[in-house]
Coordinates of C-alpha atoms and ligand atoms in Angstrom, one line a residue:
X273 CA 8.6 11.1 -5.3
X274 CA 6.1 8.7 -4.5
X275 CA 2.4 9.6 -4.1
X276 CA 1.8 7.0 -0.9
X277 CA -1.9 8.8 0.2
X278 CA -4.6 11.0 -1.3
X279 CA -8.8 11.5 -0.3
X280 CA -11.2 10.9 -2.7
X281 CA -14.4 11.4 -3.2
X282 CA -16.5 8.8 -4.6
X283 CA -20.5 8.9 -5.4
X284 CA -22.1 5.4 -6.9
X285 CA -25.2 5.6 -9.2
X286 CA -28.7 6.3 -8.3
X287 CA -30.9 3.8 -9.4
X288 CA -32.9 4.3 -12.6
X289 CA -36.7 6.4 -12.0
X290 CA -39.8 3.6 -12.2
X291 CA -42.2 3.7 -14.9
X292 CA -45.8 4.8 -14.2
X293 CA -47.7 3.4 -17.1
X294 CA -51.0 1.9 -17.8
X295 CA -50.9 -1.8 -19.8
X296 CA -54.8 -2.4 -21.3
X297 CA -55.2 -6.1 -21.2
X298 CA -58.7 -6.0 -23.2
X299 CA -61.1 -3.3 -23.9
X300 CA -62.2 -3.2 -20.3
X301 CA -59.1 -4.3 -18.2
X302 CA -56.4 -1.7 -17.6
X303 CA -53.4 -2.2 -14.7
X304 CA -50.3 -1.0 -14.1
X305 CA -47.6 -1.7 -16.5
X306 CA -44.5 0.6 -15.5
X307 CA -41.1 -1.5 -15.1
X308 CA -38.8 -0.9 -12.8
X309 CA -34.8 1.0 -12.9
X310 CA -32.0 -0.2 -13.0
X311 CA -29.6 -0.4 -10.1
X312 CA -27.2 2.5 -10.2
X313 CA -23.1 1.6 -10.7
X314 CA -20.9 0.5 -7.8
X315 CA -18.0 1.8 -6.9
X316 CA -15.4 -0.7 -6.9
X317 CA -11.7 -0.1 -6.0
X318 CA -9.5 -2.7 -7.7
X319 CA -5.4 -3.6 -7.2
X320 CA -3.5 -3.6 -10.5
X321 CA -0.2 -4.6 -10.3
X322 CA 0.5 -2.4 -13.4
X323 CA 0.3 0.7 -10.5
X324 CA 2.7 1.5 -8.0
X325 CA 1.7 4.9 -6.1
X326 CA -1.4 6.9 -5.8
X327 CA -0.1 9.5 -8.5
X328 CA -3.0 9.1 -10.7
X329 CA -5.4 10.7 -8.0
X330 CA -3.6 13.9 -8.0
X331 CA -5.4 14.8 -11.2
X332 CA -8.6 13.2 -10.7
X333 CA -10.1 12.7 -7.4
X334 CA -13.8 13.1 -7.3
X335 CA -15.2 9.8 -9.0
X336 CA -19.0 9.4 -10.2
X337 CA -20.7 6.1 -11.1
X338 CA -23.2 6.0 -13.9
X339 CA -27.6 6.1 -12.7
X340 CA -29.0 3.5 -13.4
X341 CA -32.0 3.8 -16.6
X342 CA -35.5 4.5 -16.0
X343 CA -38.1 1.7 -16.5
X344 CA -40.6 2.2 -19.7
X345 CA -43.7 1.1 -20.3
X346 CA -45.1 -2.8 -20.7
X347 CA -42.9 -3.8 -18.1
X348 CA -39.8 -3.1 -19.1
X349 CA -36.8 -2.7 -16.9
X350 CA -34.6 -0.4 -17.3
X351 CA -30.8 -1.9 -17.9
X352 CA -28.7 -1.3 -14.7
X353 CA -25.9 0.8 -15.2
X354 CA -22.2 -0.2 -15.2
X355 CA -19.9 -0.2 -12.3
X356 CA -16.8 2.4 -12.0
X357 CA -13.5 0.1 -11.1
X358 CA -10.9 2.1 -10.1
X359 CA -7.5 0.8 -10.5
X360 CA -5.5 1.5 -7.4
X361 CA -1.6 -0.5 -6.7
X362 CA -1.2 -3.8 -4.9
X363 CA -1.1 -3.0 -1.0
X364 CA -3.3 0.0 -1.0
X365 CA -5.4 0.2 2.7
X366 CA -8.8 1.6 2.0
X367 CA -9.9 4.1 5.6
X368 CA -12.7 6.2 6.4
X369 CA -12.1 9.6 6.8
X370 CA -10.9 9.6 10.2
X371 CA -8.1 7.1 9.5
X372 CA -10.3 3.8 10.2
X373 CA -9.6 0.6 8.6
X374 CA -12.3 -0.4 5.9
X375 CA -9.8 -2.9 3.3
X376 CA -6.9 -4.5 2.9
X377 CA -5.9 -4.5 -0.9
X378 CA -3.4 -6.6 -0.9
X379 CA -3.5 -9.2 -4.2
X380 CA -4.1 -8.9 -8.1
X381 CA -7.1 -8.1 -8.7
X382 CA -8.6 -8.2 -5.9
X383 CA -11.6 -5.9 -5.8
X384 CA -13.6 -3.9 -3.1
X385 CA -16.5 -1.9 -3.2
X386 CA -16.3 1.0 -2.0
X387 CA -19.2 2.8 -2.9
X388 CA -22.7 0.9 -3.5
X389 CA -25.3 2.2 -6.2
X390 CA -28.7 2.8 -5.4
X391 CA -31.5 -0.1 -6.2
X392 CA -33.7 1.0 -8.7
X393 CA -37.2 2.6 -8.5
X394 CA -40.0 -0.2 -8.4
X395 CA -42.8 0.1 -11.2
X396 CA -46.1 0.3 -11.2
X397 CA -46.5 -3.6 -12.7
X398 CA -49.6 -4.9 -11.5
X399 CA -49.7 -2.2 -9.0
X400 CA -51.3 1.0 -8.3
X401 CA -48.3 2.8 -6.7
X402 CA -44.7 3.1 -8.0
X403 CA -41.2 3.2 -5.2
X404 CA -38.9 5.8 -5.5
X405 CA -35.4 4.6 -6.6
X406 CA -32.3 5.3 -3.8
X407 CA -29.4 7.2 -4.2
X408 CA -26.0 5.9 -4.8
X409 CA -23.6 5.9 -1.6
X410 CA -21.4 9.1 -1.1
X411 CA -18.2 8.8 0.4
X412 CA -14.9 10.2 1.4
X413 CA -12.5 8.2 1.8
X414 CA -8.4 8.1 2.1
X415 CA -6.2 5.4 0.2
X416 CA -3.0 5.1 2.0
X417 CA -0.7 3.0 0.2
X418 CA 2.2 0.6 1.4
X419 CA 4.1 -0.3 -0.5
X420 CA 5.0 -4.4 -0.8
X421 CA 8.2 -5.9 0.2
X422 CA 9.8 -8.4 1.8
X423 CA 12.9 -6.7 3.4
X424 CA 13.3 -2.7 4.7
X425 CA 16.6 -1.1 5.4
X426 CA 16.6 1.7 8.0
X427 CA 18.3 4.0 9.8
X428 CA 20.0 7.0 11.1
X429 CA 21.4 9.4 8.7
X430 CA 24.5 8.9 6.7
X431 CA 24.9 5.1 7.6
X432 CA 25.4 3.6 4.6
X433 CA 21.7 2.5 3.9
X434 CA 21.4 3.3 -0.3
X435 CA 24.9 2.0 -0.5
X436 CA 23.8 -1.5 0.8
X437 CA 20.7 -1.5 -1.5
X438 CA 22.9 -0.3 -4.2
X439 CA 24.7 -3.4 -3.5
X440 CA 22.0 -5.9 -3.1
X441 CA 20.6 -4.7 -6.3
X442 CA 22.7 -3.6 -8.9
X443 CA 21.2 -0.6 -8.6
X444 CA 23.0 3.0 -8.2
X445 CA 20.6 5.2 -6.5
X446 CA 22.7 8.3 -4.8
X447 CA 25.1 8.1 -1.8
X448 CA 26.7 11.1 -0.6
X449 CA 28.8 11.9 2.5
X450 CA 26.3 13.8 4.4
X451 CA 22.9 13.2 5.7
X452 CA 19.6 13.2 4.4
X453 CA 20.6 11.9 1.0
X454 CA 17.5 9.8 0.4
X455 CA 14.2 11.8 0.5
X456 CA 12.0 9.2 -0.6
X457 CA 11.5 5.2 -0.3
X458 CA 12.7 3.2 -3.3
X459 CA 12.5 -0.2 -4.0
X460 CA 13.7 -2.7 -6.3
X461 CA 13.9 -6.9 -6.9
X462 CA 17.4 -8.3 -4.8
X463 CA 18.0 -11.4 -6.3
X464 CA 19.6 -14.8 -4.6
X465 CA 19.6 -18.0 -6.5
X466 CA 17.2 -18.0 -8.9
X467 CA 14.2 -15.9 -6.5
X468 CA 13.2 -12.3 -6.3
X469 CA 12.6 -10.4 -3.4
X470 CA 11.6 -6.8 -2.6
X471 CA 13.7 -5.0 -0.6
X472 CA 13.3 -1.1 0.3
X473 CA 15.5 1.7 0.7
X474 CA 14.2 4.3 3.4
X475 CA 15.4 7.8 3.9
X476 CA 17.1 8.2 7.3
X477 CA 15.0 8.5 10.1
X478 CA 15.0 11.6 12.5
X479 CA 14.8 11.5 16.4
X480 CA 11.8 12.5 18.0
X481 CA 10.4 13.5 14.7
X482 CA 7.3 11.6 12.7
X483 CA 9.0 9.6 10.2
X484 CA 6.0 9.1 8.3
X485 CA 7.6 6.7 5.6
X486 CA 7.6 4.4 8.2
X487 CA 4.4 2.8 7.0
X488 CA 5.3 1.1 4.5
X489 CA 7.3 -1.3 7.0
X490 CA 3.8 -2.9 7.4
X491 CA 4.3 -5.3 4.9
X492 CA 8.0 -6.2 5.0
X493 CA 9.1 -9.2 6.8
X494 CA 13.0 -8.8 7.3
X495 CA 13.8 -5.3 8.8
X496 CA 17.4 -4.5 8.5
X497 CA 18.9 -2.1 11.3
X498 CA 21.6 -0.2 10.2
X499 CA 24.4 1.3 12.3
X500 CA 27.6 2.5 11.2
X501 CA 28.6 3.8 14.9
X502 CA 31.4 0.7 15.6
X503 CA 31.4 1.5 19.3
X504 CA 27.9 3.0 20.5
X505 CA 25.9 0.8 17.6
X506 CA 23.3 -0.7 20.1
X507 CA 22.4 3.4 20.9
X508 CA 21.6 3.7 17.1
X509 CA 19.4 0.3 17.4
X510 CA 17.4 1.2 20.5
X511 CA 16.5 4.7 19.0
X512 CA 15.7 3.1 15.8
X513 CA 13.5 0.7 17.7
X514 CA 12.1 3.6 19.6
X515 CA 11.2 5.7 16.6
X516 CA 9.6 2.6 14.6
X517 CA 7.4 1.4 18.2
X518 CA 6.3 5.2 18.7
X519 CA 4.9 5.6 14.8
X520 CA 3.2 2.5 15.2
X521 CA 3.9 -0.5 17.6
X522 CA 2.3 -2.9 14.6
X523 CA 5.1 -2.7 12.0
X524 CA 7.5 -4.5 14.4
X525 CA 5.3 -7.3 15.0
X526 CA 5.8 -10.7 14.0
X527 CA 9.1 -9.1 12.2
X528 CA 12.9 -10.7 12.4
X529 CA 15.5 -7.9 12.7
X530 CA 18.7 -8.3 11.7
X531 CA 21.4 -6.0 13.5
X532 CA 24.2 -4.5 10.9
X533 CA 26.9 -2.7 11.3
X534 CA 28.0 -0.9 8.3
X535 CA 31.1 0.3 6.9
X536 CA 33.2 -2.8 8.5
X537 CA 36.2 -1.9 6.4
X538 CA 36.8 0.5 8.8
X539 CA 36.9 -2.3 11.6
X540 CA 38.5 -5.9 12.0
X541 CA 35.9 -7.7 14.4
X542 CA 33.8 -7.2 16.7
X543 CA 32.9 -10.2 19.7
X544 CA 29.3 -9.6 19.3
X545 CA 27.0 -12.6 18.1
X546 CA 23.9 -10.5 17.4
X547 CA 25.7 -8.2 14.7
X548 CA 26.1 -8.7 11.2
X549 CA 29.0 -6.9 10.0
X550 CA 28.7 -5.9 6.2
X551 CA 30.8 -3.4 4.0
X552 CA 30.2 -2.7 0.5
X553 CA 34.1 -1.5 -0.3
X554 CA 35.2 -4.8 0.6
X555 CA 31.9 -6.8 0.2
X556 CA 32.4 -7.8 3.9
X557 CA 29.3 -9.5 5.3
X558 CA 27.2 -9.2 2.1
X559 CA 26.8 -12.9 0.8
X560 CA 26.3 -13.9 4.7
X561 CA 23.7 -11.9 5.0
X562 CA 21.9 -12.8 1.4
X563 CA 22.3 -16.0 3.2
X564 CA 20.4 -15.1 6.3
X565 CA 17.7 -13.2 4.2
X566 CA 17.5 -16.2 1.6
X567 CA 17.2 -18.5 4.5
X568 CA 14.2 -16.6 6.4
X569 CA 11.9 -15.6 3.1
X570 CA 12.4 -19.0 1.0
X571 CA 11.4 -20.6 4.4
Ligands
GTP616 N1 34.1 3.0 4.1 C1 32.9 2.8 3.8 N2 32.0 3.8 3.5 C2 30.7 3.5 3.2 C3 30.2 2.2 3.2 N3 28.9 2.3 2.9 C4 28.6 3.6 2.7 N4 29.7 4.3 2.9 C5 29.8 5.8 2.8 O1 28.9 6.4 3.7 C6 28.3 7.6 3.2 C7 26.8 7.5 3.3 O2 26.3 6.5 2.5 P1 24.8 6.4 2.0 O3 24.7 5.0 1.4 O4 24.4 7.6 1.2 O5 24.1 6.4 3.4 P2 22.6 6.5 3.8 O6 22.4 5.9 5.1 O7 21.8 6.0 2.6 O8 22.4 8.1 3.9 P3 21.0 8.9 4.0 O9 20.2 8.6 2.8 O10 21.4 10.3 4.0 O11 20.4 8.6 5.3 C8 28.8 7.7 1.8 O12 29.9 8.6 1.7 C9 29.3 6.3 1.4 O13 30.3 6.2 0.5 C10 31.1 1.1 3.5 O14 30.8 -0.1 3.5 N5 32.4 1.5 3.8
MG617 MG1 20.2 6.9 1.6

């Protein structure tokens, strides 16, 4: 099971307390000498494509940067204290707690933070007064991953879906006559002539139900339809579409959709340009359709 979205709590470091000191400059001339903190640690969210769910955050989620140091006398500033990075996988969204955007992290190593430390507190150098430092920013705030690919299989139940990932690559994930097979997405690398692509295997989606794996369609490019029903197939397609626009009307944007129709062993032809017929007892359809995927991502 994929963890795909957790809450954490994050609290950045308060910046380091001033000095309040006196510096004698001769026998007669005494000022202020106190230096000032150091800035408390960020909080900084980082993608590691060593990570690829949000497991780690079931253990841990409450996260504390470091204060910064106090300032000492003659002036001297206290060190500022290190930033907390947490790793988090490539194609993690960082939201407020209501479910609002904040980040997009979508590349190695890319970095956000998330959580800004306090400035330190100012000292009393040359002054006669010293300025409080600030606190470190608290937040809550939810990580809702998706996961990366470039092509998505969905469907209804029982269509053949695993068995035409199973296909594309190598793998042998389980396929069973009955619905409801696949619980969780999966993914692996498909590879056509030399180049690696992502493609994702979804479990089955239910009518009128919320289909939250979904999500991670956001990032896919090629979605592939999936319909084994030879004579009502364009039913399956519209309630697929219907499912996937009433989640959330963004994943189909700016996506090609290519129209399958599974098990084709069963079937000779069928006079309907749109469809791609595929079957993976007689490999009907499948190097066509790497074709047609090949084609569109090595665009
Ligand atoms: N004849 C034939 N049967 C197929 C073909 N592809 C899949 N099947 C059969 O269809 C059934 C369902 O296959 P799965 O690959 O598990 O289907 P799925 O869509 O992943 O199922 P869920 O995960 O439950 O939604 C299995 O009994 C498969 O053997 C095909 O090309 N031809
Ligand atoms: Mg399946």
């Amino acid at each position: 099971m994929i963890v795909d979205e957790v809450v954490i709590y994050l609290k950045a470091g308060r910046g380091g307390e001033p000095s309040n000191s006196s510096l004698r400059l001769s026998s007669r001339r005494i000022i202020g000498g106190g230096g000032d903190g150091g800035k408390g640690g960020d909080i900084i969210l980082k993608a590691s494509r060593h990570l690829y769910d949000l497991n780690k955050f079931l253990i841990n989620k409450n996260f504390k940067a470091q204060d910064g140091k106090p300032g000492g006398s003659n002036n001297k500033k206290g060190k500022n204290a290190e930033d907390l990075i947490l790793n988090v996988p490539i194609g993690t969204i960082i939201r407020d707690i209501e479910g609002n955007f904040i980040f997009d992290l979508k590349e190695d190593n890319q970095e956000f933070i998330a959580a800004k430390g306090g400035s330190g507190g100012i000292g009393n150098f040359k002054k006669t007064y010293t300025i409080e430092p600030q606190d470190g920013e608290e937040k809550k705030i939810i990580l809702d991953y998706r996961i990366p690919n470039d092509l998505a299989i969905v469907g209804l139940p029982n269509v053949g879906k695993t068995s035409l990932f199973n296909k594309l690559t190598n793998k042998s994930y389980k396929v069973a006559d009955h619905p409801f097979t696949t619980k969780f997405c999966v993914w692996a690398n498909m590879r056509i002539d030399f180049y690696d692509f992502v493609i994702l295997d979804t479990p089955p989606i239910k009518l009128n139900s919320e289909n939250k794996f979904l999500k991670h369609l956001l990032r896919s490019k090629i979605i592939l339809f999936l319909s084994s029903e030879h004579l009502n197939y364009k039913n399956d397609f519209l309630a697929i579409k219907k499912e996937i626009l009433k989640f959330d009307p963004e994943l189909l944007k700016n996506k090609k959709v290519f129209y399958l129709l599974t098990k084709a062993d069963k079937i000779s032809k069928i006079e309907d340009k749109n469809i791609i017929l595929v079957s993976v007892e007689d490999n009907k359809g499948i190097d066509y359709l790497k074709e047609k995927v090949f084609k569109f991502l090595s665009r």
